[in-house]
Amino acid sequence: MSRFLPLIAFGLLVALFGFGIWWNTAHDQHEIVSPLINKPAPAFALPVLGDDTRKVDKQSLLGKPYFLNVFGSWCIECVHEHPVLSVDVKQLGLPLVGFNYKDDPQDATAWLAEHGNPFDVVIVDRDGRAGIDFGVYGAPETFLIDGKGVIRYKHVGPITPDVVAKEFRPALAALAKEGP
Amino acid sequence: MIRRLGLIALLCLLPLLAIAQAIQPLPFRDRAEEVRFQKLSTELRCPMCQNETLADSNAPIAHDLRRQIFEMMQAGKSDAEIKAYLVDRYSDFVLYKPPVEPKTWLLWFGPLVVLAIGGMVVAVQVRRRARQAPATTAAANDTEDDW
């Protein structure tokens, strides 16, 4: 028995390191699972891009689920995500709220003019304070908020067609099952 | 020659610029407040870069969170309140020292368990050898007695 002890120890180490490699490839190391999921979205009241006199707040968006997409003209991944947002996410039929995060409003307007504007409304969080309340730590990030104002799902990083099929659609299906 | 030396001396000063720019200064009221801020921000992890503390990181979110911590300190919030505020938004991930709770028991006590297992293996081995050894040591003692 004691003769096999080194072999057993070696086998255990192989299993441990193998598990570590599998774990690291199966999980996105940059994703922090948001503690806000299934909790009410934080209250916010932010000006609309291009019209500072108009404000959109949490109350005015209640009643129907919507997507909140955190983006910025400075964000490279947002350009990659943009076509998916404009086509695949749009097809899901939910209102799409743009959350312009830590950006110059002029740059944001120019960015939307250049790439196209998939959003129903764009709100501006210029200094990132509302972003902190949402637990935002970069862009892009996308939240699904239900009609009662509860955050149901969050995606960190660019949306791909795969993410829409494997995550967005099931999340929406779960919402639809609950009824209005 | 002198000009070149002067240029080299100036180039040597360049790294200082990086230090000067790394972290934007905050208007602390006094030294104690600054020390408290520094201590707190080294206990918190930047969510973006993940292996840097909030104190060290130059990521935009780290800058915003430092500002937030500073403002909460000015508003008279305790360290625990500030940490709870960040954990509510960014999860336990931001704490370099995770709380002791059932799901972190393995993390906290796992090394102790491994140490205990190792200790037991050593103890068993030592005892087994002690049991096997008496014959030889007795023999050794016999020869020593002849001295």
Coordinates of C-alpha atoms in Angstrom, one line a residue:
Chain A
M1 CA 0.0 0.0 0.0
S2 CA 2.6 2.5 1.1
R3 CA 4.5 1.7 -2.2
F4 CA 1.6 3.2 -4.2
L5 CA 1.4 6.3 -2.0
P6 CA 3.5 8.5 -4.3
L7 CA 1.4 7.3 -7.3
I8 CA -1.8 8.1 -5.4
A9 CA -0.5 11.6 -4.4
F10 CA 0.5 12.2 -8.1
G11 CA -2.9 11.1 -9.3
L12 CA -4.6 13.5 -6.8
L13 CA -2.4 16.4 -8.0
V14 CA -3.2 15.6 -11.7
A15 CA -6.9 15.6 -10.8
L16 CA -6.6 18.9 -9.0
F17 CA -4.7 20.7 -11.8
G18 CA -6.9 19.1 -14.4
F19 CA -9.9 20.5 -12.5
G20 CA -8.3 23.9 -12.4
I21 CA -7.7 24.0 -16.1
W22 CA -11.3 22.8 -16.8
W23 CA -12.6 25.4 -14.4
N24 CA -10.7 28.3 -16.0
T25 CA -11.7 27.4 -19.5
A26 CA -15.4 26.8 -18.6
H27 CA -15.7 30.1 -16.7
D28 CA -15.2 33.7 -17.8
Q29 CA -12.6 34.9 -15.4
H30 CA -13.7 38.5 -15.9
E31 CA -17.3 38.0 -15.0
I32 CA -18.5 39.0 -11.6
V33 CA -21.9 37.4 -10.9
S34 CA -24.0 40.3 -10.0
P35 CA -25.6 40.2 -6.5
L36 CA -28.4 42.4 -7.9
I37 CA -30.0 39.6 -9.9
N38 CA -33.6 39.1 -8.8
K39 CA -33.4 42.3 -6.8
P40 CA -35.1 45.5 -7.6
A41 CA -33.1 47.7 -10.0
P42 CA -31.6 50.7 -8.3
A43 CA -33.6 53.9 -8.6
F44 CA -32.2 56.3 -11.2
A45 CA -33.2 59.4 -13.0
L46 CA -30.9 60.2 -15.9
P47 CA -31.1 62.8 -18.7
V48 CA -31.8 61.7 -22.3
L49 CA -29.0 61.9 -24.8
G50 CA -29.4 65.0 -26.9
D51 CA -32.1 66.5 -24.7
D52 CA -30.9 67.4 -21.2
T53 CA -34.2 68.8 -20.2
R54 CA -35.9 65.4 -20.4
K55 CA -35.2 62.7 -17.8
V56 CA -36.0 59.0 -17.8
D57 CA -36.3 57.4 -14.4
K58 CA -37.0 53.9 -13.2
Q59 CA -40.7 54.5 -12.6
S60 CA -41.3 55.6 -16.2
L61 CA -40.0 52.3 -17.5
L62 CA -42.1 50.1 -15.3
G63 CA -44.9 47.9 -16.8
K64 CA -43.0 46.2 -19.5
P65 CA -39.7 44.3 -19.5
Y66 CA -36.8 46.0 -21.2
F67 CA -33.1 45.6 -22.0
L68 CA -30.7 48.1 -20.6
N69 CA -27.4 48.1 -22.6
V70 CA -24.4 49.8 -21.1
F71 CA -22.2 51.3 -23.9
G72 CA -19.8 54.0 -24.6
S73 CA -18.2 55.5 -27.7
W74 CA -14.8 54.7 -26.1
C75 CA -15.7 51.0 -25.8
I76 CA -14.2 48.8 -28.5
E77 CA -16.2 45.7 -27.7
C78 CA -19.4 47.8 -28.1
V79 CA -18.6 48.2 -31.8
H80 CA -18.4 44.4 -32.1
E81 CA -21.6 43.9 -30.2
H82 CA -23.5 46.6 -32.1
P83 CA -24.7 44.5 -35.1
V84 CA -26.0 41.8 -32.7
L85 CA -27.8 44.4 -30.7
S86 CA -29.3 46.0 -33.8
V87 CA -30.5 42.7 -35.3
D88 CA -30.7 39.7 -32.9
V89 CA -31.7 41.5 -29.8
K90 CA -34.0 43.8 -31.6
Q91 CA -35.9 40.8 -32.9
L92 CA -36.7 39.8 -29.3
G93 CA -39.2 42.6 -29.4
L94 CA -38.4 44.3 -26.1
P95 CA -37.6 48.0 -25.7
L96 CA -33.9 48.6 -25.7
V97 CA -32.6 51.3 -23.4
G98 CA -29.1 52.6 -24.0
F99 CA -27.1 53.4 -21.0
N100 CA -24.3 55.8 -22.1
Y101 CA -21.7 55.1 -19.6
K102 CA -18.9 57.6 -18.7
D103 CA -18.9 59.2 -22.2
D104 CA -18.9 62.6 -23.8
P105 CA -22.5 63.2 -25.0
Q106 CA -21.1 64.6 -28.3
D107 CA -18.9 61.5 -28.9
A108 CA -21.9 59.3 -28.0
T109 CA -24.1 61.1 -30.5
A110 CA -21.5 60.8 -33.2
W111 CA -20.9 57.1 -32.4
L112 CA -24.6 56.4 -32.8
A113 CA -24.8 58.4 -36.0
E114 CA -21.9 56.4 -37.4
H115 CA -23.0 52.9 -36.4
G116 CA -26.8 53.4 -36.3
N117 CA -29.0 53.8 -33.2
P118 CA -30.7 50.6 -32.1
F119 CA -32.0 52.1 -28.9
D120 CA -35.5 53.3 -28.1
V121 CA -34.0 55.8 -25.7
V122 CA -30.5 56.6 -24.6
I123 CA -29.9 57.8 -21.1
V124 CA -26.6 59.5 -20.0
D125 CA -24.6 58.5 -17.0
R126 CA -21.7 60.8 -17.6
D127 CA -19.8 60.4 -14.3
G128 CA -20.6 56.7 -13.7
R129 CA -22.5 57.2 -10.4
A130 CA -25.7 55.4 -11.6
G131 CA -23.4 52.8 -13.0
I132 CA -22.0 52.0 -9.6
D133 CA -25.5 51.4 -8.3
F134 CA -26.1 48.9 -11.1
G135 CA -22.8 47.2 -10.3
V136 CA -21.4 48.2 -13.7
Y137 CA -17.6 47.9 -14.0
G138 CA -17.1 48.2 -17.7
A139 CA -18.8 48.1 -21.0
P140 CA -20.6 46.5 -22.6
E141 CA -23.0 45.1 -20.1
T142 CA -26.6 44.2 -20.6
F143 CA -29.4 43.9 -18.0
L144 CA -32.9 42.4 -18.5
I145 CA -35.3 44.3 -16.2
D146 CA -38.8 43.0 -15.8
G147 CA -42.1 45.0 -15.7
K148 CA -41.9 45.3 -11.9
G149 CA -38.4 46.9 -12.1
V150 CA -36.5 43.7 -11.0
I151 CA -33.2 42.8 -12.6
R152 CA -33.7 39.3 -13.9
Y153 CA -30.5 38.7 -15.9
K154 CA -27.2 40.3 -16.6
H155 CA -24.7 39.7 -19.3
V156 CA -21.1 41.0 -19.0
G157 CA -19.2 41.6 -22.2
P158 CA -20.2 41.7 -25.8
I159 CA -23.4 40.0 -26.8
T160 CA -23.0 37.3 -29.5
P161 CA -25.8 35.5 -31.4
D162 CA -24.9 32.5 -29.3
V163 CA -25.5 34.5 -26.1
V164 CA -28.9 35.6 -27.5
A165 CA -29.9 32.0 -28.3
K166 CA -28.6 30.4 -25.1
E167 CA -29.2 33.1 -22.5
F168 CA -31.4 35.9 -23.6
R169 CA -34.2 33.7 -25.1
P170 CA -34.4 31.3 -22.0
A171 CA -34.5 34.4 -19.7
L172 CA -37.3 35.8 -21.7
A173 CA -39.1 32.5 -21.8
A174 CA -38.9 32.4 -18.0
L175 CA -40.4 35.9 -17.8
A176 CA -43.2 35.0 -20.3
K177 CA -44.1 31.9 -18.2
E178 CA -44.9 34.1 -15.2
G179 CA -47.4 36.1 -17.3
P180 CA -47.9 39.8 -17.1
Chain B
M1 CA 29.2 65.7 -23.1
I2 CA 27.8 67.7 -20.3
R3 CA 24.6 68.2 -22.3
R4 CA 24.3 64.5 -22.9
L5 CA 24.8 63.9 -19.2
G6 CA 22.1 66.4 -18.4
L7 CA 19.8 64.7 -20.8
I8 CA 20.4 61.3 -19.2
A9 CA 19.7 62.8 -15.8
L10 CA 16.5 64.3 -17.1
L11 CA 15.4 60.9 -18.6
C12 CA 16.1 59.3 -15.2
L13 CA 13.5 61.6 -13.7
L14 CA 10.8 60.5 -16.2
P15 CA 9.5 57.6 -14.1
L16 CA 8.6 60.1 -11.4
L17 CA 6.0 61.5 -13.8
A18 CA 4.2 58.2 -13.9
I19 CA 4.1 58.2 -10.1
A20 CA 2.8 61.7 -10.1
Q21 CA 0.0 60.8 -12.5
A22 CA -0.9 57.4 -11.4
I23 CA -3.5 58.2 -8.8
Q24 CA -5.4 61.5 -8.8
P25 CA -5.1 63.2 -5.5
L26 CA -8.1 63.5 -3.3
P27 CA -8.6 66.5 -1.0
F28 CA -8.2 64.8 2.4
R29 CA -8.9 66.8 5.6
D30 CA -5.9 65.4 7.4
R31 CA -3.3 62.7 7.5
A32 CA -5.4 60.3 9.6
E33 CA -8.2 60.3 7.0
E34 CA -5.7 59.7 4.2
V35 CA -4.2 56.7 6.1
R36 CA -7.7 55.3 6.7
F37 CA -8.5 55.8 3.0
Q38 CA -5.3 54.1 1.9
K39 CA -5.8 51.1 4.2
L40 CA -9.4 50.6 3.1
S41 CA -8.7 50.9 -0.6
T42 CA -5.9 48.3 -0.3
E43 CA -8.4 45.8 1.2
L44 CA -10.7 46.1 -1.8
R45 CA -10.3 44.6 -5.2
C46 CA -10.8 46.5 -8.4
P47 CA -13.7 44.7 -10.3
M48 CA -12.3 45.4 -13.7
C49 CA -8.6 44.4 -13.5
Q50 CA -9.2 41.8 -10.8
N51 CA -5.7 41.4 -9.5
E52 CA -5.1 45.0 -8.4
T53 CA -6.4 46.7 -5.3
L54 CA -8.6 49.8 -5.7
A55 CA -5.6 51.7 -4.4
D56 CA -3.3 50.6 -7.1
S57 CA -5.6 50.4 -10.1
N58 CA -5.8 53.0 -12.8
A59 CA -8.9 51.5 -14.4
P60 CA -11.8 54.0 -14.7
I61 CA -14.0 52.0 -12.4
A62 CA -11.3 52.0 -9.7
H63 CA -11.1 55.8 -10.0
D64 CA -14.9 56.0 -9.6
L65 CA -15.0 53.7 -6.7
R66 CA -12.1 55.5 -4.9
R67 CA -14.1 58.7 -5.4
Q68 CA -17.2 56.9 -4.0
I69 CA -15.3 55.7 -0.9
F70 CA -13.8 59.1 -0.3
E71 CA -17.3 60.7 -0.5
M72 CA -18.7 58.1 1.9
M73 CA -15.9 58.7 4.3
Q74 CA -16.6 62.4 4.2
A75 CA -20.3 61.6 4.9
G76 CA -19.2 59.9 8.1
K77 CA -19.7 56.3 7.0
S78 CA -17.8 53.5 8.8
D79 CA -15.4 51.1 7.0
A80 CA -17.9 48.3 7.4
E81 CA -20.7 50.4 5.9
I82 CA -18.5 51.3 2.9
K83 CA -17.6 47.7 2.4
A84 CA -21.2 46.6 2.7
Y85 CA -22.1 49.2 0.1
L86 CA -19.6 47.8 -2.4
V87 CA -20.5 44.2 -1.7
D88 CA -24.2 44.9 -2.3
R89 CA -23.2 46.1 -5.8
Y90 CA -20.2 44.0 -6.8
S91 CA -20.5 40.9 -4.5
D92 CA -17.9 39.5 -2.1
F93 CA -15.5 39.6 -5.1
V94 CA -14.4 43.1 -4.1
L95 CA -13.2 41.9 -0.7
Y96 CA -9.6 40.6 -0.6
K97 CA -10.5 39.0 2.7
P98 CA -13.8 37.0 2.1
P99 CA -16.2 36.7 5.1
V100 CA -16.2 33.4 7.1
E101 CA -19.5 31.7 6.2
P102 CA -20.5 28.1 5.2
K103 CA -19.7 28.5 1.5
T104 CA -16.2 29.8 2.3
W105 CA -15.4 27.3 5.0
L106 CA -13.4 25.2 2.6
L107 CA -11.4 28.3 1.6
W108 CA -10.7 29.3 5.2
F109 CA -10.2 25.9 6.9
G110 CA -9.2 23.7 3.9
P111 CA -5.5 24.3 4.4
L112 CA -5.8 23.4 8.1
V113 CA -7.6 20.1 7.2
V114 CA -4.8 19.3 4.8
L115 CA -2.2 20.1 7.4
A116 CA -4.0 17.9 9.9
I117 CA -4.1 15.0 7.4
G118 CA -0.4 15.5 6.8
G119 CA 0.3 15.5 10.5
M120 CA -1.7 12.3 11.0
V121 CA 0.3 10.6 8.1
V122 CA 3.6 11.6 9.8
A123 CA 2.4 10.4 13.2
V124 CA 1.4 7.0 11.9
Q125 CA 4.7 6.6 10.0
V126 CA 6.7 7.6 13.1
R127 CA 4.8 5.2 15.3
R128 CA 5.1 2.3 12.8
R129 CA 8.9 2.8 12.5
A130 CA 9.2 3.1 16.3
R131 CA 7.5 -0.3 16.5
Q132 CA 9.7 -1.9 13.9
A133 CA 12.9 -0.3 15.2
P134 CA 13.3 -1.6 18.8
A135 CA 15.1 -4.8 17.6
T136 CA 17.8 -2.8 15.8
T137 CA 18.1 -0.1 18.3
A138 CA 18.4 -2.7 21.1
A139 CA 21.1 -4.3 19.1
A140 CA 22.8 -1.0 18.7
N141 CA 22.5 -0.3 22.4
D142 CA 24.1 -3.7 23.1
T143 CA 27.2 -2.8 21.1
E144 CA 27.3 0.6 22.7
D145 CA 27.2 -1.0 26.2
D146 CA 30.5 -2.6 25.4
W147 CA 32.2 0.7 25.4

